[in-house]
Coordinates of C-alpha atoms and ligand atoms in Angstrom, one line a residue:
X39 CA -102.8 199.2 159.4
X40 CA -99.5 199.3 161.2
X41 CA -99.1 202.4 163.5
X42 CA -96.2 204.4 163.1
X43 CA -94.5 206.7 165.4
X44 CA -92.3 209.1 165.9
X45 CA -90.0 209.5 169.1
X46 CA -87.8 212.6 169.4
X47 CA -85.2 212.3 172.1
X48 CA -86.1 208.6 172.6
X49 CA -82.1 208.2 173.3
X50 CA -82.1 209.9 176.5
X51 CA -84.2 208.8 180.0
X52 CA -87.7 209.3 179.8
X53 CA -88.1 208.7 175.7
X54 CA -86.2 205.4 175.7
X55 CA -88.2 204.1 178.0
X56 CA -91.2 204.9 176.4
X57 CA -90.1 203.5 173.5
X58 CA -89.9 200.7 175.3
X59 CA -92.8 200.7 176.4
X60 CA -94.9 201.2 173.0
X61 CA -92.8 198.9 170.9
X62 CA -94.1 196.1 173.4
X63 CA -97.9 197.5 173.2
X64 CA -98.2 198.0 169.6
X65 CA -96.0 194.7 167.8
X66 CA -96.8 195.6 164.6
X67 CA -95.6 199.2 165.1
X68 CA -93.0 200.9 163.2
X69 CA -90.8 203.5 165.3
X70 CA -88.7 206.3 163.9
X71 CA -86.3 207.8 166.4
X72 CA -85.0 211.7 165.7
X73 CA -82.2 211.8 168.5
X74 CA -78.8 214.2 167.8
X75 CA -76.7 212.5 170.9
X76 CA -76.4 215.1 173.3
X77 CA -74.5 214.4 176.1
X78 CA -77.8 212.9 177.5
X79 CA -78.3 210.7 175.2
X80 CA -76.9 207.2 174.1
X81 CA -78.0 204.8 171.8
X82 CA -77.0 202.0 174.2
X83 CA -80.4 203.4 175.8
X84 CA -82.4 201.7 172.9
X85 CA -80.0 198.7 172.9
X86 CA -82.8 195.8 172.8
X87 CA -84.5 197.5 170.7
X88 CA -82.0 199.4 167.6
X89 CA -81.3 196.4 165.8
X90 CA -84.7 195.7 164.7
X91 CA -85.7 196.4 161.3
X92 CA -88.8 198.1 162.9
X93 CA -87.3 200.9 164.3
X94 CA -85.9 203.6 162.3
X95 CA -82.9 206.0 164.0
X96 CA -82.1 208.8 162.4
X97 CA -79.1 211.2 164.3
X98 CA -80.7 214.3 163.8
X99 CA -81.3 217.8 165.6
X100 CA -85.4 218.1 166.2
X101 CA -84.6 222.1 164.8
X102 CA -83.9 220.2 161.1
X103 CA -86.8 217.6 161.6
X104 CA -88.4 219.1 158.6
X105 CA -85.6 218.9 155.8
X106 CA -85.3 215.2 156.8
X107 CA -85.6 213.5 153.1
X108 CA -86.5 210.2 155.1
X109 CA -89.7 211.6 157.2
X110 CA -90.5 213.9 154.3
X111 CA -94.6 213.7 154.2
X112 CA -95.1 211.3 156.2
X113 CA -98.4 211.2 158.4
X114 CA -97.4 209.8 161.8
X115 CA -100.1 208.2 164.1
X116 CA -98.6 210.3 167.0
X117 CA -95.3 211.9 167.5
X118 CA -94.0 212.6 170.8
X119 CA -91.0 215.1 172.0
X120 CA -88.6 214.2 174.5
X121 CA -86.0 215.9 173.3
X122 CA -84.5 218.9 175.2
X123 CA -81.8 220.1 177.3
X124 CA -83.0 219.3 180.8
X125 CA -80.5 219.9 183.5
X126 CA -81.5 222.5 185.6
X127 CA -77.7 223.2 186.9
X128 CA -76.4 223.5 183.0
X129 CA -79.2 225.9 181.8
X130 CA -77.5 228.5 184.2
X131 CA -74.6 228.3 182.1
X132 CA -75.4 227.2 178.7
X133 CA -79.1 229.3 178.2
X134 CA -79.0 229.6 174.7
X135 CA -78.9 225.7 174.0
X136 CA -82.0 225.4 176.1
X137 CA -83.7 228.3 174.2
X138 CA -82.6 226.4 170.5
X139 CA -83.2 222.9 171.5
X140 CA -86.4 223.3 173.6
X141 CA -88.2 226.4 172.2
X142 CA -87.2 227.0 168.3
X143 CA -86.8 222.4 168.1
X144 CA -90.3 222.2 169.8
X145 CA -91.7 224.7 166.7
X146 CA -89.5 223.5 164.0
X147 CA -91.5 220.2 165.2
X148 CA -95.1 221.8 165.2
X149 CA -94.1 222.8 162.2
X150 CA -93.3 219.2 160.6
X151 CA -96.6 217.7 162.2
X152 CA -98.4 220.4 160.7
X153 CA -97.6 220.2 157.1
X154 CA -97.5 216.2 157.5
X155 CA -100.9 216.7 159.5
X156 CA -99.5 213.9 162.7
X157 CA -100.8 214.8 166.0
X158 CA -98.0 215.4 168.5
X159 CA -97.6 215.3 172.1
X160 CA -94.9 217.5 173.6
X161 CA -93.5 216.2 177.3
X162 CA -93.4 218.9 179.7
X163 CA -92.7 219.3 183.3
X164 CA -93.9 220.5 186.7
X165 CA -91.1 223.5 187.0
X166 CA -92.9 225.7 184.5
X167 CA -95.6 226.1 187.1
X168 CA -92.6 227.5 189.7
X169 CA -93.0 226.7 193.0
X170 CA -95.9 225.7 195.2
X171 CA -96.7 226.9 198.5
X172 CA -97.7 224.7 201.5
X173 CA -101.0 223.4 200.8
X174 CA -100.9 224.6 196.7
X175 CA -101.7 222.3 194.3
X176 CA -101.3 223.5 190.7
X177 CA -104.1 222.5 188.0
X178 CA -103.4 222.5 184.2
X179 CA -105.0 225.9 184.7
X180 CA -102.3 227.6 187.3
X181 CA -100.5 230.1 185.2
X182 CA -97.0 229.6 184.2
X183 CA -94.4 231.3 186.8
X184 CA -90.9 229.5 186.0
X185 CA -88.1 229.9 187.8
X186 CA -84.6 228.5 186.0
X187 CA -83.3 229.2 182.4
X188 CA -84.8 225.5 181.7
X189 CA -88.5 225.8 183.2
X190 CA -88.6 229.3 180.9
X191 CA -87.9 227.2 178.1
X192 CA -90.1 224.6 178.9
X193 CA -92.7 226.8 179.3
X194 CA -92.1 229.0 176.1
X195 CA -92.2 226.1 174.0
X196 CA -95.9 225.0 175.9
X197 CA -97.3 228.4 174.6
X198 CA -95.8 227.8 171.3
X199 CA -97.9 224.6 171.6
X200 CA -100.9 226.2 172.4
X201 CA -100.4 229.1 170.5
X202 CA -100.3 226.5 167.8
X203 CA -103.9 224.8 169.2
X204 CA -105.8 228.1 168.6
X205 CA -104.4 229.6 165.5
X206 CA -103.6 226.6 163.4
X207 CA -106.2 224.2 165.1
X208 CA -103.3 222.0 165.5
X209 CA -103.6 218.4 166.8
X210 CA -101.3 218.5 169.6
X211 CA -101.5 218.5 173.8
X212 CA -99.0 218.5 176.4
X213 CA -98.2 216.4 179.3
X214 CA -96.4 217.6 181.9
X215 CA -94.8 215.5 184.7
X216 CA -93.0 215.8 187.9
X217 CA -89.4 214.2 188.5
X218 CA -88.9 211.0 186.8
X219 CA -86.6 208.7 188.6
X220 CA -85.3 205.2 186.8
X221 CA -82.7 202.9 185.4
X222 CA -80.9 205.1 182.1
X223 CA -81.2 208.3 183.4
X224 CA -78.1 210.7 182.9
X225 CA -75.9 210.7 185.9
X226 CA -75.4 213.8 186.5
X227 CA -79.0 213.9 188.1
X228 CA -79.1 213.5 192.0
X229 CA -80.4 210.0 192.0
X230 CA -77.9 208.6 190.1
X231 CA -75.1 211.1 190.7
X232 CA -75.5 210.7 194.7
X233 CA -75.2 206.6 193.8
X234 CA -72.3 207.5 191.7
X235 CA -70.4 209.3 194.9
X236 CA -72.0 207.0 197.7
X237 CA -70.1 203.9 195.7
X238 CA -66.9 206.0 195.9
X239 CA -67.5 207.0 199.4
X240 CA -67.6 210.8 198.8
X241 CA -69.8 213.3 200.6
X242 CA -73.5 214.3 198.7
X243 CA -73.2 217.9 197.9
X244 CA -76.9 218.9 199.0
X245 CA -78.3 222.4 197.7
X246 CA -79.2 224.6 200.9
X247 CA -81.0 223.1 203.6
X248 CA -82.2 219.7 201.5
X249 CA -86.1 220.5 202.5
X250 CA -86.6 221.2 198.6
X251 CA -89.7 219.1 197.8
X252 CA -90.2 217.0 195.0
X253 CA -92.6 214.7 193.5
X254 CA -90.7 211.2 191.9
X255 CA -92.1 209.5 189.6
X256 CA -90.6 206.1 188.3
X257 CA -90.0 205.9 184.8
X258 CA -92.2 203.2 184.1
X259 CA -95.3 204.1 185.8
X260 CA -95.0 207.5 184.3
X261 CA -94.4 205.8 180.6
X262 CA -97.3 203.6 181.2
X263 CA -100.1 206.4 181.9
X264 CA -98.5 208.1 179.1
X265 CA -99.3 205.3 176.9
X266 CA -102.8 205.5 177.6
X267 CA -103.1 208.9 175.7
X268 CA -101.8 206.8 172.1
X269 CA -105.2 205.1 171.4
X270 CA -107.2 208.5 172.5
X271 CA -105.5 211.8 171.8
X272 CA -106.1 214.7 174.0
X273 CA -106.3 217.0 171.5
X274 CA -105.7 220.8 172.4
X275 CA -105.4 219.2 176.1
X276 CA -103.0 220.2 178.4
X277 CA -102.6 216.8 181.5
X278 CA -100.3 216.8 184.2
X279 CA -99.2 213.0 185.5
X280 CA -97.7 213.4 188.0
X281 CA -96.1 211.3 191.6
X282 CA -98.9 211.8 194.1
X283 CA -96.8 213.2 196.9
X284 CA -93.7 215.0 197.2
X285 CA -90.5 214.2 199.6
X286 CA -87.6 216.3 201.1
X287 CA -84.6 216.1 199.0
X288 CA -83.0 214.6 202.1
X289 CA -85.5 211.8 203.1
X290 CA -84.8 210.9 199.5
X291 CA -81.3 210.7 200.0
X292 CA -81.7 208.5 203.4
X293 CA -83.6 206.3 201.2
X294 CA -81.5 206.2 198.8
X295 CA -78.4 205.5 200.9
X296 CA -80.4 203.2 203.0
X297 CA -81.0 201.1 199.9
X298 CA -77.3 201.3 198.8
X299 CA -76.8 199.6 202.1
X300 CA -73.9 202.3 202.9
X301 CA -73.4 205.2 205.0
X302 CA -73.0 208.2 203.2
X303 CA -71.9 212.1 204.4
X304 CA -74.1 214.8 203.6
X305 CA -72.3 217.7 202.7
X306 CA -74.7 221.0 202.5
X307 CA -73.3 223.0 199.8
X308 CA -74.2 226.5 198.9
X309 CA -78.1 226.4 197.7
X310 CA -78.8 226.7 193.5
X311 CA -79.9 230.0 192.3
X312 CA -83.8 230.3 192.5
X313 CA -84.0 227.0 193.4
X314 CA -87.6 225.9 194.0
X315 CA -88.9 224.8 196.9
X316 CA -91.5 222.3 196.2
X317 CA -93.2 221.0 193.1
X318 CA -96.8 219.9 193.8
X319 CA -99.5 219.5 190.7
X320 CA -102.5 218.1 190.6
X321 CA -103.5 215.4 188.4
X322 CA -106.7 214.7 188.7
X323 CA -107.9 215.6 185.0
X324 CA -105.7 212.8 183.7
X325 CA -106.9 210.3 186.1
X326 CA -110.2 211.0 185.7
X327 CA -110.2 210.1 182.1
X328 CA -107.4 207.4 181.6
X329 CA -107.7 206.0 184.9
X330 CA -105.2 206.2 188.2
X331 CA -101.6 206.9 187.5
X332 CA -100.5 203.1 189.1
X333 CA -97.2 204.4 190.6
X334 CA -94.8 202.3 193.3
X335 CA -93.5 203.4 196.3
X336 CA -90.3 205.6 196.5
X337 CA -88.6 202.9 198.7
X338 CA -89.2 200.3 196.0
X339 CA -88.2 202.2 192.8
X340 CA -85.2 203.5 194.3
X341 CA -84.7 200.1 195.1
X342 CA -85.0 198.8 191.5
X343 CA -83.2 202.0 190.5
X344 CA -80.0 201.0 192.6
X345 CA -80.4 196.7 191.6
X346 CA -80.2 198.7 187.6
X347 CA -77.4 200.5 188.1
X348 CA -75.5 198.0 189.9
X349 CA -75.9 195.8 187.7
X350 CA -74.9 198.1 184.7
X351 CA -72.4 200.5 186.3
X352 CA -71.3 200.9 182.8
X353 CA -73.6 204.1 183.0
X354 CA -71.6 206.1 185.0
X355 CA -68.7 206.3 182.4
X356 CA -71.1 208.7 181.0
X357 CA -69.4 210.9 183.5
X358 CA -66.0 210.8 182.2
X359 CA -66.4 212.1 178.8
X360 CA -64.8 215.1 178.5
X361 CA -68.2 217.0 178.6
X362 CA -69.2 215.9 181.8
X363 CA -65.9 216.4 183.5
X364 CA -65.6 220.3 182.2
X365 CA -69.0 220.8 183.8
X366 CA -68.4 219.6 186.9
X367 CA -64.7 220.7 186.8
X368 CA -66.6 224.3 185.6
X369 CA -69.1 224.2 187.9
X370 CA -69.2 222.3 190.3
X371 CA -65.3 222.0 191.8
X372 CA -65.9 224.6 194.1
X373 CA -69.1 224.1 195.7
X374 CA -69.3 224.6 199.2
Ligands
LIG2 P1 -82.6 213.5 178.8 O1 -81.8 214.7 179.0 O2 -82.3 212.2 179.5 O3 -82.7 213.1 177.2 C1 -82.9 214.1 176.2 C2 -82.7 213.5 174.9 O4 -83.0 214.5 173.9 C3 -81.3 213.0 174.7 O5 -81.3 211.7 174.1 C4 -80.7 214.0 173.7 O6 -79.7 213.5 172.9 C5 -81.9 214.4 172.9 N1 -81.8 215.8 172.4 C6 -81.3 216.9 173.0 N2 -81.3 217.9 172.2 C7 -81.8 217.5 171.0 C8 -82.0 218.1 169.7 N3 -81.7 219.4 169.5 N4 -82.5 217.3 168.7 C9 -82.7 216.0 168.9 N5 -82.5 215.4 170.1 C10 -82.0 216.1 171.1 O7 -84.1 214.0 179.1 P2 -85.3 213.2 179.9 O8 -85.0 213.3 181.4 O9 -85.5 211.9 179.3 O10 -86.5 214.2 179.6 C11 -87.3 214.0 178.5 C12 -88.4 215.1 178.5 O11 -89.2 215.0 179.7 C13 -87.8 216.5 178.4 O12 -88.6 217.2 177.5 C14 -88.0 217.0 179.8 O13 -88.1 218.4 179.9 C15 -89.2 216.3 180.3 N6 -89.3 216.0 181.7 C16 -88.3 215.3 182.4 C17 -88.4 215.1 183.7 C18 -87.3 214.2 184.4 O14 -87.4 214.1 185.7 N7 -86.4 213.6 183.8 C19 -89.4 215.6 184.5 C20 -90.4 216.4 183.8 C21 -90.3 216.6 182.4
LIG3 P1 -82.4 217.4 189.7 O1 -82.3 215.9 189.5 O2 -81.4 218.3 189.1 O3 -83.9 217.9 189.2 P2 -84.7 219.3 189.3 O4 -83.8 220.3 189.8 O5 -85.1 219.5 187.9 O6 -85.8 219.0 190.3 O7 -82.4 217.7 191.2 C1 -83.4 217.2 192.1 C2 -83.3 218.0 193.4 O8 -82.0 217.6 194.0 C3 -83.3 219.5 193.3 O9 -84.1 220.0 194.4 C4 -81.9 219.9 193.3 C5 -81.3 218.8 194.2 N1 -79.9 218.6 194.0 C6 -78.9 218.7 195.0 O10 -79.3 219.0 196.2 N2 -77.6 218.4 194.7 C7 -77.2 218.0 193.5 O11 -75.9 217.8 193.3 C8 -78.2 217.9 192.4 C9 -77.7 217.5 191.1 C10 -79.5 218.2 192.8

C-alpha cells in the first residue's frame, strides 16, 4: 500500500527539503503538509512539488493539528516535525512564540499521533546539549544544558517526547542535528544573510571574537541520513546526525566570501547573549546502524549554496517584508 506522510513545517529550510527528498524515494507516496507560514516559511519552498495531486497542504498551526477535519483519524506511516521558531537572535525577544510553537505544537502533535496511533519523529538540534568544551563530544546520553530561549524550548519539547516514550509507550524518537546549511534557508541566518550584505558590499556584523564553533551540515546530506530512519523507526530512540567537524565562525565566513569571489569587511559587533562556543555531538549511534552520514565538504556546499542563491536571489526579498525589517530595524540597527 501507498505510504503516507505527514510533514509539519515542510515550508521552511530543513522540512522542504526533506520533502523533497521522500517524495522522490517513495513515488507512490502521498504527503500532507501542516505549515502556518511563519515568516520562515514559503510555499515557493515546495514549488516543484505543491501542484501535485499527491501532496496535500494544509495552512495550519501544528498547536491545532488535532481539530484538523481533514487528518481526522488518520494513521500516518511516519510523521515528522519541522516546525518551530528557530532563530536564536529572535527567541531573545519573542520567548513566548518559541515556548507555543516548539513546546505546547510539539505535544498538541504527540497528542494527534497518539490517538491516530502514527509514529513521529521530532527534529531537534545540537544547542539543547549547550556548549562543549575542547575535546567534549556529547552522546545522546549528555544531559541537556541549553543555553538561549530557543535551545530551552527545543529541549522541553525532547522531554515531552520522551516523557511521552515511557508513560504512553508512544512510537516516537528524536533526531537531533547540528547547523544545517543549504539553498531555501531563511536569510536572516548567517550563511545567507552574510551573502545578502557581501552582494551589497556591507560589512558582516560578527558576534564577539568569531571563534564560536560550529558543526554545518548541508541540507541534503543531513535529509538523506534522515531518510534512512522511514523504512526502520527508531522507536523510543533518541540519534544525533550530525557534520563531523566543527569550524570558526570566521573561517566560515573566509569561505564563504572566498566563494562569492568578493572581498568582504568584517565588522566584530558586540557578542550575542550566552552565545555558545562550540557545538560538537557525537554521532556514532546513528552511523553505526544506518550507515555513515555521507556529508560534502564545507568548501563545496557553500559553493552550491552561493551557485543557489545566485541563481534565485528572489530569496532575499524575504528580507523586506515588513517582519524582517522591524527585527532588524528592532534589533539589529544598533549593533556595534
Ligand atoms: P525554518 O525556520 O526554516 O522553518 C520552520 C517552518 O515551520 C516554517 O515553514 C514555518 O512556517 C513553520 N512553522 C513555524 N511555526 C509553526 C506552527 N506553529 N505551526 C506550523 N508550522 C509552523 O526551520 P528549519 O531551519 O528548517 O528547522 C527545522 C527544524 O530543524 C526545527 O525544528 C529546528 O529546530 C531544527 N534544526 C534546525 C537546524 C538548522 O540549522 N536550520 C539545526 C538543528 C535543528
Ligand atoms: P545562526 O545561523 O543564527 O545559528 P545558531 O546561532 O543557531 O548556531 O548563527 C550561526 C553562528 O553565526 C552563531 O555562532 C552566531 C553567528 N552569527 C554572527 O556572528 N552574526 C550574525 O549576524 C548571525 C546571524 C550569526
Amino acid at each position: 500500500m501507498a505510504k503516507r506522510f505527514l510533514i509539519c513545517g515542510a515550508c521552511g529550510f530543513i522540512g522542504s527539503s526533506f520533502a523533497k527528498h521522500l517524495w522522490l524515494k517513495y513515488p507512490d507516496s502521498e504527503i500532507t503538509v501542516v505549515d502556518v507560514l511563519t515568516y520562515a516559511g514559503s510555499l515557493d519552498n515546495l514549488r516543484e512539488l505543491h501542484t501535485e495531486s499527491r501532496l496535500q497542504f494544509l495552512e495550519a498551526d501544528i498547536c491545532d493539528v488535532g481539530a484538523l477535519p481533514k487528518l481526522e483519524d488518520i494513521q500516518f506511516d511516519l510523521v515528522v516535525n519541522f516546525a518551530a521558531e528557530t532563530h536564536v537572535d529572535r527567541s531573545l525577544y519573542y520567548t513566548s512564540e518559541f515556548v507555543r510553537t516548539n513546546v505546547l505544537g510539539t505535544d498538541s502533535l504527540l497528542s494527534f499521533c497518539r490517538k491516530t496511533d502514527s509514529p513521529m519523529l521530532q527534529i531537534s538540534t545540537d544547542e539543547v546539549y549547550g556548549p562543549a568544551r575542547e575535546n567534549e563530544t556529547f552522546s545522546e546520553a549528555a544531559p541537556l544544558n541549553p543555553s538561549s530561549p530557543y535551545a530551552a524550548s527545543k529541549a522541553s519539547a525532547d522531554l515531552l517526547v520522551l516523557a511521552a516514550i515511557k508513560t504512553f509507550g508512544q512510537k516516537a524518537a528524536i533526531a537531533r542535528t547540528s547547523n544545517n546549511y543549504g539553498p531555501r534557508q531563511f536569510p536572516e541566518k548567517l550563511i545567507p544573510y552574510f551573502m545578502y550584505l557581501a552582494r551589497q558590499g556591507k560589512p558582516l556584523p560578527v558576534y564577539g571574537d568569531g571563534k564560536q564553533q560550529r558543526s554545518w551540515l548541508y541540507v541534503d546530506d543531513f535529509c538523506s541520513a534522515l531518510l534512512r530512519v522511514v523504512d526502520d523507526f527508531p522507536k523510543g530512540e533518541i540519534l544525533n546526525i550530525g557534520a563531523a567537524r566543527e569550524y570558526a565562525n570566521l573561517e566560515v565566513v573566509r569561505r564563504l566570501t572566498a566563494s562569492l569571489e568578493c572581498e568582504a569587511l568584517v565588522n566584530h559587533v558586540a557578542d550575542r547573549p550566552a552565545h555558545d562556543r562550540c557545538y560538537r555531538i557525537d554521532s556514532r549511534k546513528f552511523e553505526q546502524r544506518y550507515g555513515a552520514i555521507d556529508e560534502r565538504d564545507l568548501t563545496d556546499g557553500l559553493r552550491q549554496t552561493v551557485a543557489w542563491y545566485q541563481s534565485h536571489p528572489e530569496n532575499f526579498d524575504r528580507l523586506r517584508t515588513q517582519d524582517a525589517v522591524s527585527f532588524r530595524d528592532k534589533h539589529y540597527r544598533n549593533r556595534t
